[in-house]
CSV table of C-alpha atoms in Angstrom, one decimal:
chain,number,residue,atom,x,y,z
A,23,MET,CA,40.2,-37.8,13.5
A,24,ASN,CA,41.2,-34.4,14.9
A,25,ILE,CA,40.2,-32.3,18.0
A,26,PHE,CA,37.5,-30.4,16.0
A,27,ARG,CA,35.9,-33.6,14.7
A,28,LEU,CA,35.9,-35.2,18.0
A,29,ALA,CA,34.5,-32.0,19.7
A,30,GLY,CA,31.8,-31.9,17.1
A,31,ASP,CA,30.9,-35.5,17.6
A,32,MET,CA,30.8,-35.2,21.3
A,33,THR,CA,28.7,-31.9,21.1
A,34,HIS,CA,26.2,-33.7,18.8
A,35,LEU,CA,26.1,-36.6,21.2
A,36,VAL,CA,25.4,-34.3,24.2
A,37,SER,CA,22.7,-32.5,22.3
A,38,VAL,CA,20.9,-35.9,21.9
A,39,LEU,CA,21.4,-36.8,25.6
A,40,VAL,CA,20.0,-33.4,26.6
A,41,LEU,CA,16.9,-34.0,24.5
A,42,LEU,CA,16.5,-37.6,25.9
A,43,LEU,CA,17.0,-36.3,29.4
A,44,LYS,CA,14.2,-33.8,28.9
A,45,ILE,CA,11.8,-36.4,27.4
A,46,HIS,CA,12.6,-39.4,29.7
A,47,THR,CA,13.1,-37.6,33.0
A,48,ILE,CA,10.6,-34.7,32.8
A,49,LYS,CA,8.2,-36.8,30.6
A,50,SER,CA,7.7,-33.8,28.4
A,51,CYS,CA,8.3,-33.0,24.8
A,52,ALA,CA,7.0,-29.4,25.0
A,53,GLY,CA,8.8,-27.1,22.6
A,54,ILE,CA,10.2,-30.0,20.6
A,55,SER,CA,9.2,-30.4,16.9
A,56,LEU,CA,8.2,-33.9,15.9
A,57,LYS,CA,8.7,-32.8,12.3
A,58,THR,CA,12.4,-32.1,12.9
A,59,GLN,CA,12.9,-35.4,14.7
A,60,GLU,CA,11.3,-37.3,12.0
A,61,LEU,CA,13.6,-35.6,9.4
A,62,TYR,CA,16.7,-36.4,11.6
A,63,ALA,CA,15.6,-40.1,11.8
A,64,LEU,CA,15.4,-40.1,7.9
A,65,VAL,CA,18.8,-38.4,7.7
A,66,PHE,CA,20.5,-41.1,9.8
A,67,ALA,CA,18.6,-44.0,8.1
A,68,THR,CA,19.8,-42.9,4.7
A,69,ARG,CA,23.2,-41.9,5.7
A,70,TYR,CA,24.2,-45.1,7.5
A,71,LEU,CA,23.1,-47.6,4.8
A,72,ASP,CA,26.7,-48.9,5.0
A,73,LEU,CA,26.4,-49.8,8.7
A,74,PHE,CA,26.6,-53.5,8.2
A,75,THR,CA,28.7,-53.6,5.0
A,76,ASP,CA,31.5,-51.1,5.5
A,77,TYR,CA,33.5,-51.3,8.7
A,78,ILE,CA,35.7,-48.3,9.5
A,79,SER,CA,36.3,-48.4,13.2
A,80,LEU,CA,34.5,-49.3,16.4
A,81,TYR,CA,34.1,-45.7,17.3
A,82,ASN,CA,32.4,-45.0,13.9
A,83,THR,CA,30.1,-48.0,14.2
A,84,LEU,CA,29.1,-47.0,17.8
A,85,MET,CA,28.3,-43.4,16.8
A,86,LYS,CA,26.2,-44.6,14.0
A,87,LEU,CA,24.2,-47.0,16.2
A,88,ILE,CA,23.7,-44.3,18.9
A,89,PHE,CA,22.4,-41.7,16.4
A,90,LEU,CA,20.1,-44.2,14.7
A,91,GLY,CA,18.8,-45.6,17.9
A,92,SER,CA,18.3,-42.2,19.6
A,93,SER,CA,16.6,-40.6,16.7
A,94,PHE,CA,14.0,-43.3,16.3
A,95,SER,CA,13.6,-43.5,20.1
A,96,ILE,CA,12.7,-39.8,20.2
A,97,VAL,CA,10.2,-40.1,17.5
A,98,TRP,CA,8.6,-43.1,19.3
A,99,TYR,CA,8.4,-41.2,22.6
A,100,ILE,CA,6.7,-38.2,21.1
A,101,ARG,CA,4.3,-40.2,19.0
A,102,HIS,CA,3.4,-43.1,21.3
A,103,HIS,CA,4.5,-42.7,24.9
A,104,ARG,CA,1.3,-42.3,26.9
A,105,ILE,CA,2.5,-39.4,29.0
A,106,VAL,CA,5.1,-37.6,26.7
A,107,ARG,CA,2.8,-37.4,23.7
A,108,ARG,CA,0.3,-35.3,25.8
A,109,SER,CA,2.8,-32.5,25.9
A,110,TYR,CA,3.4,-32.4,22.1
A,111,ASP,CA,2.1,-29.2,20.6
A,112,LYS,CA,0.6,-30.6,17.4
A,113,ASP,CA,-1.3,-27.4,16.7
A,114,GLN,CA,1.9,-25.3,16.6
A,115,ASP,CA,4.2,-27.9,15.0
A,116,THR,CA,2.6,-27.5,11.5
A,117,PHE,CA,5.6,-27.1,9.2
A,118,ARG,CA,5.1,-29.2,6.2
A,119,HIS,CA,8.3,-31.0,6.5
A,120,TYR,CA,7.6,-33.4,3.6
A,121,PHE,CA,8.1,-30.4,1.3
A,122,LEU,CA,11.7,-30.5,2.3
A,123,VAL,CA,12.2,-34.2,1.5
A,124,LEU,CA,11.4,-34.3,-2.2
A,125,PRO,CA,13.6,-31.3,-3.3
A,126,CYS,CA,16.5,-32.7,-1.3
A,127,LEU,CA,16.1,-36.1,-3.0
A,128,LEU,CA,15.9,-34.5,-6.5
A,129,LEU,CA,18.9,-32.4,-5.8
A,130,ALA,CA,20.8,-35.5,-4.6
A,131,LEU,CA,19.9,-37.3,-7.8
A,132,ILE,CA,21.3,-34.4,-9.9
A,133,VAL,CA,24.3,-33.2,-7.8
A,134,HIS,CA,26.4,-36.1,-6.3
A,135,GLU,CA,29.9,-37.4,-6.4
A,136,LYS,CA,29.1,-40.9,-7.6
A,137,PHE,CA,25.8,-42.3,-9.0
A,138,THR,CA,25.2,-45.3,-6.7
A,139,VAL,CA,22.4,-46.0,-4.2
A,140,LYS,CA,24.7,-45.5,-1.2
A,141,GLU,CA,26.3,-42.3,-2.6
A,142,VAL,CA,23.0,-40.7,-3.6
A,143,MET,CA,21.3,-41.5,-0.3
A,144,TRP,CA,24.4,-40.2,1.6
A,145,THR,CA,24.2,-37.0,-0.4
A,146,PHE,CA,20.4,-36.7,0.2
A,147,SER,CA,21.1,-37.0,4.0
A,148,LEU,CA,23.5,-34.1,3.8
A,149,TYR,CA,21.0,-31.9,2.0
A,150,LEU,CA,18.1,-32.9,4.3
A,151,GLU,CA,20.2,-32.4,7.5
A,152,ALA,CA,21.0,-28.9,6.3
A,153,VAL,CA,17.3,-27.9,6.5
A,154,ALA,CA,15.9,-30.4,9.1
A,155,ILE,CA,16.1,-27.8,11.9
A,156,LEU,CA,13.6,-25.5,10.2
A,157,PRO,CA,10.5,-27.0,11.7
A,158,GLN,CA,12.1,-26.7,15.1
A,159,LEU,CA,13.0,-23.1,14.6
A,160,VAL,CA,9.6,-22.2,13.3
A,161,LEU,CA,7.9,-23.9,16.3
A,162,LEU,CA,10.1,-21.9,18.8
A,163,GLN,CA,9.2,-18.7,17.0
A,164,ARG,CA,5.5,-19.6,17.2
A,165,THR,CA,5.4,-20.6,20.9
A,166,ARG,CA,8.0,-18.1,22.1
A,167,ASN,CA,8.2,-20.3,25.2
A,168,ILE,CA,11.7,-21.9,25.2
A,169,ASP,CA,12.7,-23.8,28.3
A,170,ASN,CA,16.4,-24.2,29.2
A,171,LEU,CA,16.8,-27.8,28.0
A,172,THR,CA,15.2,-27.1,24.7
A,173,GLY,CA,17.3,-24.0,24.2
A,174,GLN,CA,20.5,-25.9,25.1
A,175,TYR,CA,19.5,-28.7,22.7
A,176,VAL,CA,19.2,-26.3,19.8
A,177,LEU,CA,22.4,-24.5,20.8
A,178,LEU,CA,24.4,-27.7,20.9
A,179,LEU,CA,23.1,-28.8,17.5
A,180,GLY,CA,24.3,-25.5,16.1
A,181,ALA,CA,27.6,-25.8,17.8
A,182,TYR,CA,28.2,-29.3,16.5
A,183,ARG,CA,27.9,-28.1,12.9
A,184,SER,CA,30.1,-25.1,13.6
A,185,LEU,CA,32.8,-27.4,15.0
A,186,TYR,CA,32.5,-29.6,11.9
A,187,ILE,CA,33.2,-26.5,9.8
A,188,LEU,CA,36.5,-26.0,11.7
A,189,ASN,CA,37.2,-29.7,11.2
A,190,TRP,CA,36.9,-29.3,7.4
A,191,ILE,CA,39.1,-26.2,7.5
A,192,TYR,CA,41.7,-28.0,9.5
A,193,ARG,CA,41.7,-31.0,7.1
A,194,TYR,CA,41.8,-28.7,4.0
A,195,PHE,CA,45.2,-27.4,5.2
A,196,THR,CA,46.6,-30.6,6.6
A,197,GLU,CA,45.4,-33.3,4.1
A,198,PRO,CA,46.4,-33.2,0.4
A,199,HIS,CA,43.5,-33.1,-2.1
A,200,TYR,CA,40.8,-32.8,0.6
A,201,VAL,CA,37.9,-31.1,-1.2
A,202,HIS,CA,34.3,-32.0,-0.6
A,203,TRP,CA,32.1,-29.2,-2.0
A,204,ILE,CA,28.8,-30.9,-1.3
A,205,THR,CA,29.6,-31.5,2.3
A,206,TRP,CA,31.0,-28.0,2.8
A,207,ILE,CA,28.1,-26.1,1.2
A,208,SER,CA,25.5,-28.2,3.0
A,209,GLY,CA,27.2,-27.7,6.3
A,210,LEU,CA,27.5,-24.0,5.8
A,211,VAL,CA,23.8,-23.6,5.0
A,212,GLN,CA,22.9,-25.6,8.0
A,213,THR,CA,25.1,-23.4,10.2
A,214,LEU,CA,23.7,-20.2,8.8
A,215,LEU,CA,20.2,-21.3,9.7
A,216,TYR,CA,21.3,-21.2,13.4
A,217,ALA,CA,22.7,-17.7,13.2
A,218,ASP,CA,19.5,-16.0,14.4
A,219,PHE,CA,19.0,-18.4,17.2
A,220,PHE,CA,22.6,-18.0,18.3
A,221,TYR,CA,22.2,-14.2,18.4
A,222,TYR,CA,19.1,-14.3,20.6
A,223,TYR,CA,20.4,-17.1,22.8
A,224,PHE,CA,23.6,-15.2,23.7
A,225,GLN,CA,21.6,-12.0,24.1
A,226,SER,CA,19.4,-13.7,26.7
A,227,TRP,CA,22.4,-15.1,28.4
A,228,LYS,CA,24.2,-11.8,28.5
A,229,ASN,CA,21.2,-9.9,29.9
A,230,ASN,CA,20.1,-12.8,32.1
A,231,VAL,CA,16.6,-12.9,30.7
A,232,LYS,CA,14.3,-15.7,29.4
A,233,LEU,CA,15.1,-16.7,25.8
A,234,GLU,CA,12.5,-15.7,23.3
A,235,LEU,CA,12.6,-15.6,19.5
A,236,PRO,CA,10.8,-12.8,17.6
A,237,ALA,CA,7.6,-14.0,15.9
């Protein structure tokens, strides 16, 4: 554990809390992609197969439970909550997210560190997380109506991954033999996907105007 890893975890946690706050308090999921949330639920379900078999620390276990529970809760809210589901923009959230799942699974079967079920599923979760934000970004481009909480949610997700890159750099220079190419490349791809959003977010903040992404 180091300051960059801790900051990344806390930023990720806050992003989830911001989204839950929007959904639970305002009773609205407007601007939120169900497709992205379903992909995140699949990411955590396949990443944390070791939850009840490999104990690392109380902190690690709690974070796993929080991200698993929150991701499936968000999907349930959008799909089944009698008020929240009314605000879901199904007509705009049409990204065919299942086309992302199979290529990521095939890549995990080919490129992995060890050929075991847990290892392949963990690798699959890295590849899928790298592209899981795509339906959300496409939805924001289509609607061009980004409220503050939705913008902050996406910004925090991007910031979490950026902090993890700093964590990897720090560990590379402070820990001997710390090399994880799969994790690094997946994380870099994920961060690059946020670059366009970061640019327009900070432009709107600097000019004090409403955030809009180009169509």
